[in-house]
Amino acid sequence: MDKNQILDYLKTSDEAKLAQLWEKADRLRKQYVGDGVHLRGLIEISNYCCRSCHYCGLRREHEDIQRYRMPDDEIIECAQMAAEYGYGTVVIQAGEDFGITAARIAKIVETIKTQTPLAVTLSLGERGDDELKLWRGSGADRYLLRFETSDPDLYKKIHPQRAQTISDRIAIIRKLQELGYEAGSGVMIGIPGQTYETLANDLLLFKELDLDMVGVGPYIAHPDTPLGQMPLPDSPQQPRPTELMTYKMIALIRILCPEANIPSTTALATINKATGREFGLQRGANVVMPNMTPRKYRALYEIYPSKACIDETAQQCRHCLRGRIESIGRHIAAGPGSRTRRSKLNPSNANTNPIPLF
Ligand code: 5AD
Ligand code: FES
């Protein structure tokens, strides 16, 4: 699919064209990653952040929130619960919090890897090569770092750099791949100042980076952030942060990166709490990330307002998701759910991809 075709889909409201897009994405999803839906238990271990991203409720300048850091034993307990629930992966996420030392993260990863069969994904922001190397050495399998937008000017506007360090997320993603991590990235949809062209470039960059995981969700304005106070430009070039745009992006990701693991994200579930997750799964996605963060901390991890699953327990999310997945004729997949390389499910392409399975 070339850029003009991508732009055409991003802009269309033609029902027949959309139906064809959903059908193609769902067919490729089935062909490349099957009907199993992988569950990744999300543990939000700290809401401290040293950054000032203009869109995010955890930015350091946001003084109205109570900050927390989970103790190590609580983190390990959550991971053990994820394993008992039959989840294949835990995702350890935090703001960019240098108050948790790299050695402490390494120890947590090592403990989870020795005590459980889980794959461990880290999502801890822009970190140095040494830290990434240390964590990979202690057993971390995957790392998530969204590049947020492929437009360098828009990125600079909404993402002030930290001290003198230049923020180059693409370079970090390449480093992660070099270190042997499965690398995940993604963008927000409908950021003020974004254009359809930006989204098309984002999609082409996902493909170029050969990502193992691609997560996207609608931008949700947080009133206590600088970007949250900015109205969406009234320009025909400005995509809206809607459900429809999110489904289009998910479907196009599946078409461009057919082997990737694609989550039906919490941000999508937030703008359509009733059926957003299910529609995401029917239009290209094959992963969901149930929240495992202990309830006392959940509401404090407020990246954006009215986040889905703020009042539910890990147990409730587990039941809820099983029901939702089964209601659309899919099932919960067993195992860690690493990226399925082409040769695995699609025999016609066997042996064409020299990259080994993880
Ligand atoms: N709306 C939607 N998504 C957001 N994120 C951060 N702030 C917002 C917001 N206001 C996303 C970013 C980040 C991920 C953890 O959450 O893409 O990488
Ligand atoms: Fe949390 Fe449905 S996934 S309540």
Short mmCIF file of C-alpha atoms and ligand atoms in Angstrom, two decimals:
data_model
loop_
_atom_site.label_atom_id
_atom_site.label_comp_id
_atom_site.label_asym_id
_atom_site.label_seq_id
_atom_site.Cartn_x
_atom_site.Cartn_y
_atom_site.Cartn_z
CA MET A 1 0.00 0.00 0.00
CA ASP A 2 1.50 3.36 -0.97
CA LYS A 3 1.18 6.71 0.76
CA ASN A 4 -1.64 7.95 -1.46
CA GLN A 5 -3.74 4.89 -0.72
CA ILE A 6 -3.03 5.29 3.00
CA LEU A 7 -4.12 8.95 2.85
CA ASP A 8 -7.22 7.97 0.97
CA TYR A 9 -8.26 5.55 3.72
CA LEU A 10 -7.38 8.01 6.48
CA LYS A 11 -9.64 10.65 4.93
CA THR A 12 -12.53 8.54 3.68
CA SER A 13 -16.02 8.34 5.15
CA ASP A 14 -17.25 6.01 2.41
CA GLU A 15 -18.94 3.09 4.19
CA ALA A 16 -18.11 0.56 1.48
CA LYS A 17 -14.42 1.49 1.51
CA LEU A 18 -14.33 1.28 5.29
CA ALA A 19 -16.04 -2.10 5.31
CA GLN A 20 -13.39 -3.30 2.87
CA LEU A 21 -10.61 -1.91 5.12
CA TRP A 22 -11.98 -3.67 8.24
CA GLU A 23 -12.40 -6.91 6.31
CA LYS A 24 -8.86 -6.86 4.97
CA ALA A 25 -7.35 -6.03 8.38
CA ASP A 26 -9.35 -8.75 10.12
CA ARG A 27 -8.40 -11.30 7.46
CA LEU A 28 -4.68 -10.49 7.77
CA ARG A 29 -4.94 -10.57 11.57
CA LYS A 30 -6.39 -14.07 11.40
CA GLN A 31 -3.85 -15.21 8.83
CA TYR A 32 -0.75 -13.87 10.56
CA VAL A 33 -1.48 -13.96 14.29
CA GLY A 34 -4.57 -16.17 14.57
CA ASP A 35 -7.70 -15.93 16.71
CA GLY A 36 -5.93 -15.94 20.08
CA VAL A 37 -5.88 -12.68 22.00
CA HIS A 38 -2.79 -12.16 24.16
CA LEU A 39 -3.22 -10.60 27.56
CA ARG A 40 -0.44 -8.40 28.91
CA GLY A 41 -0.86 -7.52 32.58
CA LEU A 42 -0.01 -3.85 33.07
CA ILE A 43 1.64 -2.77 36.33
CA GLU A 44 2.01 1.01 36.66
CA ILE A 45 4.84 1.00 39.19
CA SER A 46 5.39 4.74 39.64
CA ASN A 47 3.71 7.96 38.54
CA TYR A 48 6.75 10.15 39.19
CA CYS A 49 8.07 11.71 36.02
CA CYS A 50 10.91 14.12 35.35
CA ARG A 51 9.56 15.15 31.93
CA SER A 52 7.20 17.92 30.88
CA CYS A 53 5.36 16.43 27.90
CA HIS A 54 2.64 18.91 26.97
CA TYR A 55 -0.08 16.26 26.68
CA CYS A 56 0.49 14.08 29.72
CA GLY A 57 -1.12 14.32 33.15
CA LEU A 58 1.96 12.87 34.84
CA ARG A 59 4.24 15.73 33.69
CA ARG A 60 6.43 17.06 36.50
CA GLU A 61 4.70 20.45 36.58
CA HIS A 62 1.37 18.84 37.44
CA GLU A 63 1.48 19.40 41.17
CA ASP A 64 -2.09 18.47 41.99
CA ILE A 65 -1.50 14.74 41.90
CA GLN A 66 -0.25 12.58 44.68
CA ARG A 67 2.83 10.70 43.51
CA TYR A 68 3.51 7.05 44.35
CA ARG A 69 6.17 4.40 43.85
CA MET A 70 5.20 0.78 44.40
CA PRO A 71 7.44 -1.21 46.76
CA ASP A 72 9.29 -4.09 45.11
CA ASP A 73 7.37 -6.83 46.92
CA GLU A 74 4.05 -5.39 45.72
CA ILE A 75 5.32 -5.35 42.14
CA ILE A 76 6.42 -8.98 42.40
CA GLU A 77 3.06 -9.94 43.92
CA CYS A 78 1.23 -8.35 40.99
CA ALA A 79 3.46 -10.25 38.56
CA GLN A 80 2.73 -13.50 40.38
CA MET A 81 -0.97 -12.75 40.14
CA ALA A 82 -0.59 -12.17 36.38
CA ALA A 83 1.04 -15.60 36.07
CA GLU A 84 -1.76 -17.20 38.14
CA TYR A 85 -4.34 -15.55 35.88
CA GLY A 86 -2.63 -17.22 32.92
CA TYR A 87 -1.38 -13.99 31.37
CA GLY A 88 1.74 -14.47 29.26
CA THR A 89 3.37 -11.11 29.88
CA VAL A 90 3.71 -8.34 32.43
CA VAL A 91 4.32 -4.79 31.33
CA ILE A 92 6.19 -2.73 33.89
CA GLN A 93 5.40 0.90 33.21
CA ALA A 94 6.24 4.19 34.91
CA GLY A 95 6.86 7.84 34.19
CA GLU A 96 10.49 8.67 33.57
CA ASP A 97 11.37 8.12 37.22
CA PHE A 98 15.04 8.16 38.09
CA GLY A 99 14.06 7.70 41.76
CA ILE A 100 13.91 3.98 41.05
CA THR A 101 17.48 2.97 40.34
CA ALA A 102 18.41 0.94 37.29
CA ALA A 103 19.78 -1.75 39.62
CA ARG A 104 16.43 -1.99 41.38
CA ILE A 105 14.59 -2.46 38.09
CA ALA A 106 17.15 -5.11 37.11
CA LYS A 107 16.49 -6.98 40.36
CA ILE A 108 12.71 -6.82 39.86
CA VAL A 109 13.04 -8.17 36.31
CA GLU A 110 15.36 -10.95 37.47
CA THR A 111 12.99 -11.96 40.26
CA ILE A 112 9.97 -12.09 37.94
CA LYS A 113 11.94 -14.08 35.36
CA THR A 114 13.11 -16.64 37.93
CA GLN A 115 9.81 -16.97 39.79
CA THR A 116 7.35 -16.98 36.87
CA PRO A 117 7.19 -18.06 33.21
CA LEU A 118 6.20 -14.53 32.18
CA ALA A 119 7.68 -12.45 29.40
CA VAL A 120 8.69 -9.07 30.84
CA THR A 121 8.06 -5.86 28.93
CA LEU A 122 9.47 -2.58 30.19
CA SER A 123 7.96 0.80 29.46
CA LEU A 124 10.06 3.27 31.43
CA GLY A 125 10.66 6.12 29.01
CA GLU A 126 13.82 7.38 27.35
CA ARG A 127 16.66 5.60 29.08
CA GLY A 128 20.40 5.35 28.50
CA ASP A 129 22.10 2.55 26.57
CA ASP A 130 23.71 1.25 29.76
CA GLU A 131 20.41 0.90 31.54
CA LEU A 132 18.74 -0.77 28.57
CA LYS A 133 21.66 -3.17 28.33
CA LEU A 134 21.56 -3.96 32.04
CA TRP A 135 17.83 -4.75 31.97
CA ARG A 136 18.14 -6.86 28.86
CA GLY A 137 20.91 -8.79 30.65
CA SER A 138 18.65 -9.32 33.66
CA GLY A 139 16.04 -10.95 31.41
CA ALA A 140 13.74 -8.20 30.06
CA ASP A 141 12.25 -9.41 26.78
CA ARG A 142 10.55 -6.36 25.35
CA TYR A 143 10.48 -2.57 25.58
CA LEU A 144 7.75 -0.11 24.65
CA LEU A 145 8.58 3.44 23.66
CA ARG A 146 6.07 5.34 21.58
CA PHE A 147 7.62 7.92 19.28
CA GLU A 148 4.27 9.80 19.58
CA THR A 149 4.57 11.47 16.15
CA SER A 150 6.94 11.15 13.20
CA ASP A 151 6.78 14.93 12.59
CA PRO A 152 9.99 16.28 14.19
CA ASP A 153 8.64 19.83 14.55
CA LEU A 154 5.41 18.73 16.21
CA TYR A 155 7.40 16.36 18.44
CA LYS A 156 9.68 19.17 19.58
CA LYS A 157 6.70 21.40 20.32
CA ILE A 158 4.92 18.97 22.60
CA HIS A 159 7.91 17.21 24.06
CA PRO A 160 10.51 19.46 25.73
CA GLN A 161 13.90 17.85 26.02
CA ARG A 162 15.38 16.91 29.40
CA ALA A 163 18.31 19.19 30.34
CA GLN A 164 20.84 19.01 27.52
CA THR A 165 19.84 15.57 26.29
CA ILE A 166 18.46 15.45 22.80
CA SER A 167 15.34 13.33 22.67
CA ASP A 168 15.72 10.85 19.81
CA ARG A 169 13.23 8.07 20.35
CA ILE A 170 13.87 6.53 16.94
CA ALA A 171 17.55 6.06 17.86
CA ILE A 172 16.51 4.46 21.16
CA ILE A 173 14.16 2.06 19.33
CA ARG A 174 17.01 1.02 17.03
CA LYS A 175 19.24 0.53 20.07
CA LEU A 176 16.59 -1.69 21.69
CA GLN A 177 16.50 -3.83 18.57
CA GLU A 178 20.28 -4.06 18.53
CA LEU A 179 20.21 -5.24 22.15
CA GLY A 180 17.80 -8.03 21.22
CA TYR A 181 14.63 -6.62 22.73
CA GLU A 182 11.34 -7.02 20.91
CA ALA A 183 10.59 -3.36 20.33
CA GLY A 184 7.21 -1.68 20.46
CA SER A 185 6.21 1.85 19.59
CA GLY A 186 3.19 3.90 18.65
CA VAL A 187 1.58 7.30 18.36
CA MET A 188 -1.37 9.32 19.59
CA ILE A 189 -4.11 10.08 17.09
CA GLY A 190 -5.56 13.56 16.73
CA ILE A 191 -2.90 15.62 18.54
CA PRO A 192 -3.51 19.33 17.79
CA GLY A 193 -1.15 20.25 14.97
CA GLN A 194 -1.06 16.76 13.47
CA THR A 195 -2.17 16.28 9.85
CA TYR A 196 -3.35 13.29 7.82
CA GLU A 197 0.05 13.41 6.18
CA THR A 198 1.70 13.03 9.62
CA LEU A 199 -0.37 9.93 10.34
CA ALA A 200 0.52 8.43 6.95
CA ASN A 201 4.21 9.04 7.73
CA ASP A 202 3.76 7.49 11.19
CA LEU A 203 2.41 4.34 9.53
CA LEU A 204 5.28 4.18 7.05
CA LEU A 205 7.75 4.62 9.89
CA PHE A 206 6.20 1.71 11.84
CA LYS A 207 6.84 -0.44 8.81
CA GLU A 208 10.35 0.87 8.23
CA LEU A 209 11.31 0.20 11.86
CA ASP A 210 10.00 -3.37 11.54
CA LEU A 211 8.37 -3.10 14.96
CA ASP A 212 7.26 -6.15 16.92
CA MET A 213 4.46 -4.23 18.64
CA VAL A 214 2.53 -1.13 17.57
CA GLY A 215 0.09 0.56 19.94
CA VAL A 216 -2.00 3.60 19.03
CA GLY A 217 -4.82 5.41 20.75
CA PRO A 218 -6.81 8.62 20.50
CA TYR A 219 -5.30 11.71 22.07
CA ILE A 220 -7.45 12.64 25.10
CA ALA A 221 -7.12 16.24 26.27
CA HIS A 222 -6.05 16.56 29.91
CA PRO A 223 -7.26 19.94 31.23
CA ASP A 224 -4.21 20.39 33.51
CA THR A 225 -1.72 20.23 30.63
CA PRO A 226 -0.66 22.93 28.12
CA LEU A 227 -1.86 20.91 25.11
CA GLY A 228 -5.10 20.02 26.88
CA GLN A 229 -5.97 23.71 26.97
CA MET A 230 -5.41 24.16 23.26
CA PRO A 231 -8.43 23.77 20.99
CA LEU A 232 -8.15 21.38 18.07
CA PRO A 233 -7.30 23.51 15.00
CA ASP A 234 -10.29 23.89 12.73
CA SER A 235 -8.35 22.82 9.65
CA PRO A 236 -9.38 20.23 7.05
CA GLN A 237 -5.91 18.73 7.44
CA GLN A 238 -6.35 18.08 11.18
CA PRO A 239 -7.42 14.49 11.99
CA ARG A 240 -9.83 14.18 14.94
CA PRO A 241 -9.04 12.03 17.99
CA THR A 242 -12.03 9.80 17.31
CA GLU A 243 -12.87 6.15 17.50
CA LEU A 244 -13.12 5.97 13.71
CA MET A 245 -9.61 7.41 13.20
CA THR A 246 -8.28 4.93 15.76
CA TYR A 247 -9.88 1.95 13.98
CA LYS A 248 -8.50 3.18 10.66
CA MET A 249 -5.00 3.40 12.15
CA ILE A 250 -5.25 -0.08 13.74
CA ALA A 251 -6.44 -1.58 10.46
CA LEU A 252 -3.71 0.14 8.43
CA ILE A 253 -1.04 -0.99 10.91
CA ARG A 254 -2.22 -4.59 10.49
CA ILE A 255 -2.00 -4.23 6.70
CA LEU A 256 1.45 -2.60 6.75
CA CYS A 257 2.94 -4.66 9.61
CA PRO A 258 0.95 -7.91 9.38
CA GLU A 259 3.05 -9.84 11.92
CA ALA A 260 3.02 -7.20 14.63
CA ASN A 261 1.31 -7.51 17.97
CA ILE A 262 -1.28 -4.74 18.06
CA PRO A 263 -3.16 -3.86 21.25
CA SER A 264 -6.72 -2.63 21.45
CA THR A 265 -5.68 0.15 23.83
CA THR A 266 -7.04 1.60 27.05
CA ALA A 267 -7.35 5.04 25.41
CA LEU A 268 -9.65 3.49 22.81
CA ALA A 269 -11.64 1.75 25.57
CA THR A 270 -11.84 5.13 27.32
CA ILE A 271 -13.61 6.87 24.42
CA ASN A 272 -15.94 3.91 23.86
CA LYS A 273 -16.21 2.05 27.14
CA ALA A 274 -19.02 -0.18 25.86
CA THR A 275 -17.45 -1.72 22.74
CA GLY A 276 -14.17 0.05 21.86
CA ARG A 277 -11.96 -2.88 22.84
CA GLU A 278 -14.04 -5.36 20.82
CA PHE A 279 -14.08 -3.19 17.69
CA GLY A 280 -10.30 -2.74 17.96
CA LEU A 281 -9.90 -6.53 18.09
CA GLN A 282 -12.17 -6.93 15.05
CA ARG A 283 -10.28 -4.37 12.99
CA GLY A 284 -6.73 -5.63 13.30
CA ALA A 285 -5.76 -5.84 16.99
CA ASN A 286 -4.75 -9.08 18.76
CA VAL A 287 -3.65 -7.92 22.23
CA VAL A 288 -5.27 -6.34 25.29
CA MET A 289 -3.53 -5.03 28.35
CA PRO A 290 -5.56 -5.65 31.51
CA ASN A 291 -4.61 -3.33 34.33
CA MET A 292 -2.97 -5.13 37.29
CA THR A 293 -2.01 -2.00 39.23
CA PRO A 294 -3.32 -2.24 42.81
CA ARG A 295 -6.53 -0.23 43.11
CA LYS A 296 -5.14 2.25 45.62
CA TYR A 297 -2.72 3.56 42.96
CA ARG A 298 -4.82 3.29 39.81
CA ALA A 299 -6.58 6.63 39.88
CA LEU A 300 -3.22 8.32 40.47
CA TYR A 301 -1.81 7.11 37.15
CA GLU A 302 -3.91 9.65 35.35
CA ILE A 303 -2.15 10.22 32.03
CA TYR A 304 -5.51 11.47 30.73
CA PRO A 305 -8.92 11.88 32.40
CA SER A 306 -11.69 9.27 32.75
CA LYS A 307 -9.33 6.41 31.96
CA ALA A 308 -11.10 3.07 31.60
CA CYS A 309 -10.88 0.54 34.46
CA ILE A 310 -10.00 3.05 37.18
CA ASP A 311 -12.40 1.51 39.72
CA GLU A 312 -12.09 -2.13 38.77
CA THR A 313 -9.80 -4.66 40.43
CA ALA A 314 -7.39 -6.90 38.52
CA GLN A 315 -9.85 -9.75 39.09
CA GLN A 316 -12.75 -7.76 37.63
CA CYS A 317 -10.76 -6.79 34.53
CA ARG A 318 -9.79 -10.38 34.03
CA HIS A 319 -13.44 -11.55 33.97
CA CYS A 320 -14.57 -8.58 31.95
CA LEU A 321 -11.95 -9.16 29.26
CA ARG A 322 -12.56 -12.86 28.99
CA GLY A 323 -16.26 -12.16 28.39
CA ARG A 324 -15.53 -9.48 25.81
CA ILE A 325 -13.04 -11.67 23.91
CA GLU A 326 -15.33 -14.68 23.88
CA SER A 327 -18.34 -12.58 22.86
CA ILE A 328 -16.65 -11.89 19.52
CA GLY A 329 -15.75 -15.52 18.90
CA ARG A 330 -12.09 -15.23 19.88
CA HIS A 331 -10.17 -16.88 22.72
CA ILE A 332 -7.46 -15.99 25.20
CA ALA A 333 -4.11 -17.14 23.81
CA ALA A 334 -1.68 -19.09 25.96
CA GLY A 335 2.04 -18.36 26.29
CA PRO A 336 4.06 -15.16 26.05
CA GLY A 337 2.86 -14.26 22.55
CA SER A 338 6.09 -13.02 21.05
CA ARG A 339 5.85 -11.64 17.56
CA THR A 340 4.88 -14.41 15.19
CA ARG A 341 7.39 -14.47 12.38
CA ARG A 342 5.99 -14.99 8.93
CA SER A 343 7.03 -18.60 8.59
CA LYS A 344 5.01 -19.71 11.62
CA LEU A 345 1.36 -19.29 10.68
CA ASN A 346 1.61 -18.68 6.98
CA PRO A 347 3.30 -21.69 5.39
CA SER A 348 3.36 -20.12 1.94
CA ASN A 349 6.04 -17.76 3.24
CA ALA A 350 8.01 -20.41 5.12
CA ASN A 351 11.78 -19.96 5.17
CA THR A 352 11.71 -16.56 3.55
CA ASN A 353 12.46 -14.77 6.78
CA PRO A 354 15.91 -15.46 8.19
CA ILE A 355 15.19 -13.81 11.56
CA PRO A 356 14.88 -16.48 14.27
CA LEU A 357 11.92 -16.71 16.64
CA PHE A 358 12.51 -15.36 20.14
N1 5AD B 1 -4.09 11.12 25.59
C1 5AD B 1 -3.86 9.90 25.04
N2 5AD B 1 -2.73 9.21 25.21
C2 5AD B 1 -1.77 9.77 25.96
N3 5AD B 1 -0.53 9.36 26.28
C3 5AD B 1 0.05 10.30 27.05
N4 5AD B 1 -0.79 11.32 27.25
C4 5AD B 1 -1.93 11.04 26.57
C5 5AD B 1 -3.16 11.72 26.37
N5 5AD B 1 -3.40 12.92 26.90
C6 5AD B 1 0.05 8.11 25.76
C7 5AD B 1 1.40 8.40 25.11
C8 5AD B 1 2.37 7.63 25.99
C9 5AD B 1 1.50 6.55 26.57
C10 5AD B 1 2.02 5.92 27.81
O1 5AD B 1 0.28 7.21 26.81
O2 5AD B 1 1.40 7.89 23.78
O3 5AD B 1 3.45 7.10 25.28
FE1 FES B 2 -11.16 -3.56 33.24
FE2 FES B 2 -13.24 -4.40 31.62
S1 FES B 2 -11.10 -4.57 31.36
S2 FES B 2 -13.28 -3.53 33.65
#
